[in-house]
PDB file of C-alpha atoms in Angstrom:
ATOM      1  CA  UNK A 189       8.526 -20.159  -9.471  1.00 41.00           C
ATOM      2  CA  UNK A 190      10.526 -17.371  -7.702  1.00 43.00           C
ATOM      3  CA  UNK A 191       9.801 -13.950  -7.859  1.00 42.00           C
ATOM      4  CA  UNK A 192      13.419 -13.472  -9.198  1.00 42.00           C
ATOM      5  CA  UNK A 193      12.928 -16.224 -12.019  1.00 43.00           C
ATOM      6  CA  UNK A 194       9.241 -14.308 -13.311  1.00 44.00           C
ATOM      7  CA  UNK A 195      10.250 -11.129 -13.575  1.00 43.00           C
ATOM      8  CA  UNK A 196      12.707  -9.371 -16.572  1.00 51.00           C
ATOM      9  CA  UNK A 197      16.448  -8.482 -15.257  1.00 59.00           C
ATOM     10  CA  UNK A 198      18.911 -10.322 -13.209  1.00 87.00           C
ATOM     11  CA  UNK A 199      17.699 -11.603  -9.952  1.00 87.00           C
ATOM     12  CA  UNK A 200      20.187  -9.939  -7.581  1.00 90.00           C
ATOM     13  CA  UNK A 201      19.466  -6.896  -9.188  1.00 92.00           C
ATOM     14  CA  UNK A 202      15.770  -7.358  -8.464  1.00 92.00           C
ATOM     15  CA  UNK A 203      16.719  -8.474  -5.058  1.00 94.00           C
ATOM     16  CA  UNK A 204      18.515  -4.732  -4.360  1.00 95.00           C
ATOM     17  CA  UNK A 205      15.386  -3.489  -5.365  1.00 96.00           C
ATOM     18  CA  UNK A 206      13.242  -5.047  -3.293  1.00 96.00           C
ATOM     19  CA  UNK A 207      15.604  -4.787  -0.082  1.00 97.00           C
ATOM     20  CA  UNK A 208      16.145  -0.965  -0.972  1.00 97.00           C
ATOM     21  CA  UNK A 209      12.415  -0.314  -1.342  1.00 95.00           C
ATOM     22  CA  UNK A 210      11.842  -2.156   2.041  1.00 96.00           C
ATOM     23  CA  UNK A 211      14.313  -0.296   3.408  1.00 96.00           C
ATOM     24  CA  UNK A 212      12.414   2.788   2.376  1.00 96.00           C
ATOM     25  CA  UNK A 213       8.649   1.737   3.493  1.00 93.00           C
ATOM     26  CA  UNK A 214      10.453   0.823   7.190  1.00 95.00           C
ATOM     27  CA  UNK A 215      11.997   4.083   7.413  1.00 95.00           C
ATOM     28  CA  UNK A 216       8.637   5.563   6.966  1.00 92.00           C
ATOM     29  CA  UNK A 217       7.337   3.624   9.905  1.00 92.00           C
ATOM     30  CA  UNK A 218       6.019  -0.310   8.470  1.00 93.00           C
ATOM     31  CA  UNK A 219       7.120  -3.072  10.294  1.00 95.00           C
ATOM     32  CA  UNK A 220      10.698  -4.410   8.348  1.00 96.00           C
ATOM     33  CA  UNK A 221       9.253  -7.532   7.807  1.00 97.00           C
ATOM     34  CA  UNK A 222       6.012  -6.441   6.648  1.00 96.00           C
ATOM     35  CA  UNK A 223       8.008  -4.125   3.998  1.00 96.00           C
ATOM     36  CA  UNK A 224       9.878  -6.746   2.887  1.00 97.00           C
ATOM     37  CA  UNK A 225       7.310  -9.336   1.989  1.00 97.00           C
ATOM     38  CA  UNK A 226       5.175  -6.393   0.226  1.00 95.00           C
ATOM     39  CA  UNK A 227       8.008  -4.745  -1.872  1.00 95.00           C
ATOM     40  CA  UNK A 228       8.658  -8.993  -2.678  1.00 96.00           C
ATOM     41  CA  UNK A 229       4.804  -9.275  -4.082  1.00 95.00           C
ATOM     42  CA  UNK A 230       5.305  -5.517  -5.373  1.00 92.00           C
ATOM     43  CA  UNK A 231       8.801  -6.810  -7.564  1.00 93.00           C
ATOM     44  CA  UNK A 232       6.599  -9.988  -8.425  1.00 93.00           C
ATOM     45  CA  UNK A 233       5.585 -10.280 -12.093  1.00 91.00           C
ATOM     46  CA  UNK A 234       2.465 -12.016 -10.733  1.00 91.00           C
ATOM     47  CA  UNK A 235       1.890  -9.545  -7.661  1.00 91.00           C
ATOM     48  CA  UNK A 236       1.008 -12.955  -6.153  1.00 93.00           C
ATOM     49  CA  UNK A 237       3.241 -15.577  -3.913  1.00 95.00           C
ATOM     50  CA  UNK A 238       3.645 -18.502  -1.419  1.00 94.00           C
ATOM     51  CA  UNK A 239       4.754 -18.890   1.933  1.00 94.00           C
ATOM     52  CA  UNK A 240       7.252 -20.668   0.674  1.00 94.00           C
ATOM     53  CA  UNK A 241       8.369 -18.367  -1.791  1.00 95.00           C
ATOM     54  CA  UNK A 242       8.537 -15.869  -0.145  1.00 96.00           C
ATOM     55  CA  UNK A 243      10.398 -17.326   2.543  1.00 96.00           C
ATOM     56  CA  UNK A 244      13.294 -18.813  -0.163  1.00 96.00           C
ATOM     57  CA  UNK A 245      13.453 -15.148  -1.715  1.00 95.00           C
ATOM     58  CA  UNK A 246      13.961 -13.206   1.367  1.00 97.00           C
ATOM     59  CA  UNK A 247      15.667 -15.850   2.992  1.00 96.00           C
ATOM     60  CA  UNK A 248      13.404 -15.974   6.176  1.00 96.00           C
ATOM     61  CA  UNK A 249      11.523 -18.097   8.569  1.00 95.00           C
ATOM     62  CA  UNK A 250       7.912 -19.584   7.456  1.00 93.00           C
ATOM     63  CA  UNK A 251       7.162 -17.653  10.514  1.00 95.00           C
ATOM     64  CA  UNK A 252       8.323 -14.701   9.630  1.00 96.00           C
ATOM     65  CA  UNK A 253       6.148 -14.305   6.472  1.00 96.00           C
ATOM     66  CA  UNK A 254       3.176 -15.493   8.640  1.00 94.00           C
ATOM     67  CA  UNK A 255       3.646 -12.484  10.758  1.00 96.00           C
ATOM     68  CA  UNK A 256       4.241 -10.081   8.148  1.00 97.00           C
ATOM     69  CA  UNK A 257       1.355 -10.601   5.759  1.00 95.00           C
ATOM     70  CA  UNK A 258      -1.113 -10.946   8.999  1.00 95.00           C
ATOM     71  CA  UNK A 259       0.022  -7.037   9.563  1.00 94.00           C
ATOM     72  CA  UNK A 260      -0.250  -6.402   5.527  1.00 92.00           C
ATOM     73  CA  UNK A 261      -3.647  -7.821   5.585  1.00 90.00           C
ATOM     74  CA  UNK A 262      -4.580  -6.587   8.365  1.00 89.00           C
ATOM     75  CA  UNK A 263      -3.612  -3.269   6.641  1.00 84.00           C
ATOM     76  CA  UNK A 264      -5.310  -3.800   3.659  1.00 82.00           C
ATOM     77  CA  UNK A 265      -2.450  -3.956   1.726  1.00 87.00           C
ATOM     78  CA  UNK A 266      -2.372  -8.241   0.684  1.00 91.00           C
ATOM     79  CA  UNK A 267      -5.524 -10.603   0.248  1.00 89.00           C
ATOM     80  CA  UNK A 268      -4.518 -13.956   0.957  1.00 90.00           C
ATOM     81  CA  UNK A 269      -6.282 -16.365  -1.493  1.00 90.00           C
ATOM     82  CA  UNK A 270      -6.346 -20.667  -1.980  1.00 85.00           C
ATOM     83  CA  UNK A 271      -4.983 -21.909  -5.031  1.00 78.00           C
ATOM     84  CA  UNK A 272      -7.297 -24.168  -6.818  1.00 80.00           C
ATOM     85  CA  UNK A 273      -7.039 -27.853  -5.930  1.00 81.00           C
ATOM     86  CA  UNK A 274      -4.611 -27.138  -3.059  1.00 80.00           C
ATOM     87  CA  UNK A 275      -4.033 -26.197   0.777  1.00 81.00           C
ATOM     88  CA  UNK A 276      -1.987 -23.593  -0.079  1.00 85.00           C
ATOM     89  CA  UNK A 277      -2.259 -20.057  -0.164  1.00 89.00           C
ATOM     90  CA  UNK A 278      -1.269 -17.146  -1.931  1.00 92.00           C
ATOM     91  CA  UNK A 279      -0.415 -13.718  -0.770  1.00 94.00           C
ATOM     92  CA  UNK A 280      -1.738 -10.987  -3.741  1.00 92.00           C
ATOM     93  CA  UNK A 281      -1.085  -7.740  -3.754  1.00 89.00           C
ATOM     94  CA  UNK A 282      -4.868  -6.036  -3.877  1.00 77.00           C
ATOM     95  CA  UNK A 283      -5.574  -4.214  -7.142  1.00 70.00           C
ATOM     96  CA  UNK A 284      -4.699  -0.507  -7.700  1.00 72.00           C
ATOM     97  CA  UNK A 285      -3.280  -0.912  -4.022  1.00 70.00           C
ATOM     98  CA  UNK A 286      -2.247   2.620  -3.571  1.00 72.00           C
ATOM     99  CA  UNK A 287      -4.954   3.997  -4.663  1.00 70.00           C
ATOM    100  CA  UNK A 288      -7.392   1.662  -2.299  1.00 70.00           C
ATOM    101  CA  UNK A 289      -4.720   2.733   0.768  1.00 70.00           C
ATOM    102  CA  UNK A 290      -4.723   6.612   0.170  1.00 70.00           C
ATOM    103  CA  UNK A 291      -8.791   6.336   0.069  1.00 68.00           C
ATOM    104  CA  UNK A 292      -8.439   4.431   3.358  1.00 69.00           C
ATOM    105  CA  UNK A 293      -6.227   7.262   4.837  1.00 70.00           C
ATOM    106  CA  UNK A 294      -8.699   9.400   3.649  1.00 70.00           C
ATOM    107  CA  UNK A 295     -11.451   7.621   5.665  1.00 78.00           C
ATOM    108  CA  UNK A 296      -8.910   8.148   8.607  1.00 80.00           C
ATOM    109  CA  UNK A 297      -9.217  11.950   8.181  1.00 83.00           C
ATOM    110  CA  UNK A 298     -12.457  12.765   8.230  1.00 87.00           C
ATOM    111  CA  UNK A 299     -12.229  10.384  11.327  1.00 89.00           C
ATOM    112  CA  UNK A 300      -9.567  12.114  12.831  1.00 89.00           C
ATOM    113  CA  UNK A 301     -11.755  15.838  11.855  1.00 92.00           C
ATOM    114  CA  UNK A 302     -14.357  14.968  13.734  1.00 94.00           C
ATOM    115  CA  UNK A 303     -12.950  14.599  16.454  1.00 95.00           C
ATOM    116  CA  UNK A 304     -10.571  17.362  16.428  1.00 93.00           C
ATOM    117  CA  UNK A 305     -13.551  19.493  15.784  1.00 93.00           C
ATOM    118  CA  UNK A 306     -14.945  18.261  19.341  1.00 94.00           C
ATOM    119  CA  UNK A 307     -12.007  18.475  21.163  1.00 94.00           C
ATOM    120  CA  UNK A 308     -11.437  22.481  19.808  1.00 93.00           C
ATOM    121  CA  UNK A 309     -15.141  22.272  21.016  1.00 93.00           C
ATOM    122  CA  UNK A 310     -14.523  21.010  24.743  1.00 94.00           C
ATOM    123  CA  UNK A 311     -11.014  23.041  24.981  1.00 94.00           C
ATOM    124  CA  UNK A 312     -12.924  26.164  23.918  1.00 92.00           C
ATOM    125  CA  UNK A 313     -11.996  27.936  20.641  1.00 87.00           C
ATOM    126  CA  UNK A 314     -10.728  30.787  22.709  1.00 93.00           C
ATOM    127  CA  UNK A 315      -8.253  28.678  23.757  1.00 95.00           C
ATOM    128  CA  UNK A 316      -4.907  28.383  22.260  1.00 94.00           C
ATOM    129  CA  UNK A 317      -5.562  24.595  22.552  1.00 93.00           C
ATOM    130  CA  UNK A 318      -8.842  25.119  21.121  1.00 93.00           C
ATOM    131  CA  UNK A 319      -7.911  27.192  18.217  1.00 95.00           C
ATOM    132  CA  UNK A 320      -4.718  24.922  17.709  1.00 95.00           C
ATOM    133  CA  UNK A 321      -7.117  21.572  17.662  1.00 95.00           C
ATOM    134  CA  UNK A 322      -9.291  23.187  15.169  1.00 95.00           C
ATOM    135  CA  UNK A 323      -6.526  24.404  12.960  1.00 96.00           C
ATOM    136  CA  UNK A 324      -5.714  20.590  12.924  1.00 94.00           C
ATOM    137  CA  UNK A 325      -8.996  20.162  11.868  1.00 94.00           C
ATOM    138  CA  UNK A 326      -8.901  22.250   9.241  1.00 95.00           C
ATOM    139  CA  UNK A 327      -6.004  21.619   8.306  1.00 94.00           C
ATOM    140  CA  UNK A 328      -7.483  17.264   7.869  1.00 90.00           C
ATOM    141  CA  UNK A 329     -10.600  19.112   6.193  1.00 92.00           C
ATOM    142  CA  UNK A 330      -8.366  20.190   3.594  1.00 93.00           C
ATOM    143  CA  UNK A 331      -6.212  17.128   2.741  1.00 89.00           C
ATOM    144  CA  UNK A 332      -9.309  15.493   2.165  1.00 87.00           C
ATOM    145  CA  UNK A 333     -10.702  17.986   0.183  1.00 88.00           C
ATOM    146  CA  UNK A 334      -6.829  17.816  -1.979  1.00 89.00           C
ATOM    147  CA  UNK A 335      -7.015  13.883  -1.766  1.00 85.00           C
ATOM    148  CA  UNK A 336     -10.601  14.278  -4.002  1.00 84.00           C
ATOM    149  CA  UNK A 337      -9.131  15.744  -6.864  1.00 88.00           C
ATOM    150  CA  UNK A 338      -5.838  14.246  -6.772  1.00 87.00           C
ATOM    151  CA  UNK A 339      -7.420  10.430  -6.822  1.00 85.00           C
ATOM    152  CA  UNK A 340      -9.842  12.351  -9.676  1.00 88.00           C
ATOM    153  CA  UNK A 341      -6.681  13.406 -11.595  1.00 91.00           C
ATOM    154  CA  UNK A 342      -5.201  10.195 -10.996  1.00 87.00           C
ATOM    155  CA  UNK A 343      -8.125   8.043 -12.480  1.00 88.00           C
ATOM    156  CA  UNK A 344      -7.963  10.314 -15.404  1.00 93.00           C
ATOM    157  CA  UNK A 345      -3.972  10.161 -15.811  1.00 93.00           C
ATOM    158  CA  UNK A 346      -4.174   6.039 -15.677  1.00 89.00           C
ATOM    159  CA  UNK A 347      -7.706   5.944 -18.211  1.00 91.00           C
ATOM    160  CA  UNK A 348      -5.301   8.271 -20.703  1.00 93.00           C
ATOM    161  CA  UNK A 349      -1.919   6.194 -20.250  1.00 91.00           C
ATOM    162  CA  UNK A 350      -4.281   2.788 -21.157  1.00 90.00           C
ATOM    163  CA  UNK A 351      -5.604   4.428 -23.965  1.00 91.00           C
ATOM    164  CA  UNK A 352      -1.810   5.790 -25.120  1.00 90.00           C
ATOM    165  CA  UNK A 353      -0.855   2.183 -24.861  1.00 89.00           C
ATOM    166  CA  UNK A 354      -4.019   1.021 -26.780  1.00 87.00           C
ATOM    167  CA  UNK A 355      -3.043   3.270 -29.402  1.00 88.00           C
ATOM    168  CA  UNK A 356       0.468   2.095 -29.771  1.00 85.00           C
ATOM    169  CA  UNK A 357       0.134  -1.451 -30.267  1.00 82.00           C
ATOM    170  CA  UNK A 358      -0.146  -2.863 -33.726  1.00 77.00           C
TER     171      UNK A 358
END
């Protein structure tokens, strides 16, 4: 089954979608390929396809797809996982996958602080370098500090939006 045929709406519609949200992850620097295949599993009512079907939606190479969900998992953004009783593997999307790559970014800040804070260190914070390298820093310290709450406020806006639903079903 296609990602077009499991999922509600017409399939070329579903297909704009997927090429126009590609389009958007590539102009904000992932490899096209790579933001193909993802906005694919993304459109997928299962989050979760084949080679193969992946290759018949977007109408590329086996290779292709090979290439792009090495990068995604390389990323973190895909797991790939066996289906039972066969050779063949799956490409999922990974749970709450934004939330799991902001928290990695977030890990990349307080990487990137540190060592800001000893280059503003060695360039001397009398420096314009200096006090420009630690502004950077500061300026990471803070993001992180932001990203806290936000993924706080977000946990707390998802728990309420299950519960809403809870509540509205007979």
């Amino acid at each position: 089954m296609t990602t077009t045929e499991d999922t509600t709406g017409d399939a070329d519609a579903v297909s704009r979608f997927v090429e126009r949200f590609a389009a958007e992850l590539t102009e904000a620097g992932m490899q096209r390929m790579a933001s193909r295949v993802f906005a694919a599993l993304l459109a997928s009512e299962t989050a979760s396809l084949t080679s193969a079907e992946l290759a018949e939606q977007l109408k590329i190479s086996p290779a292709a797809v090979s290439g792009a969900v090495r990068y995604l998992t390389q990323v973190g953004m895909v797991a790939r996982e066996r289906e039972p009783g066969t050779r063949r593997e799956r490409y999922v999307l990974h749970n709450e996958i934004w939330y799991e790559t902001f928290t990695r970014r977030d890990q990349v800040l307080l990487r990137w602080e540190k060592v800001l804070r000893d280059g503003s260190g060695t360039l001397g914070p009398a420096t314009a370098a200096g006090a420009r390298t630690a502004e950077t820093a500061d300026f990471f310290a803070f993001l992180q500090e932001e990203m806290i709450t936000m993924m706080d406020r977000w946990r707390e806006r998802k728990a309420q939006r299950a519960a809403d639903a809870r509540d509205t079903q007979p």
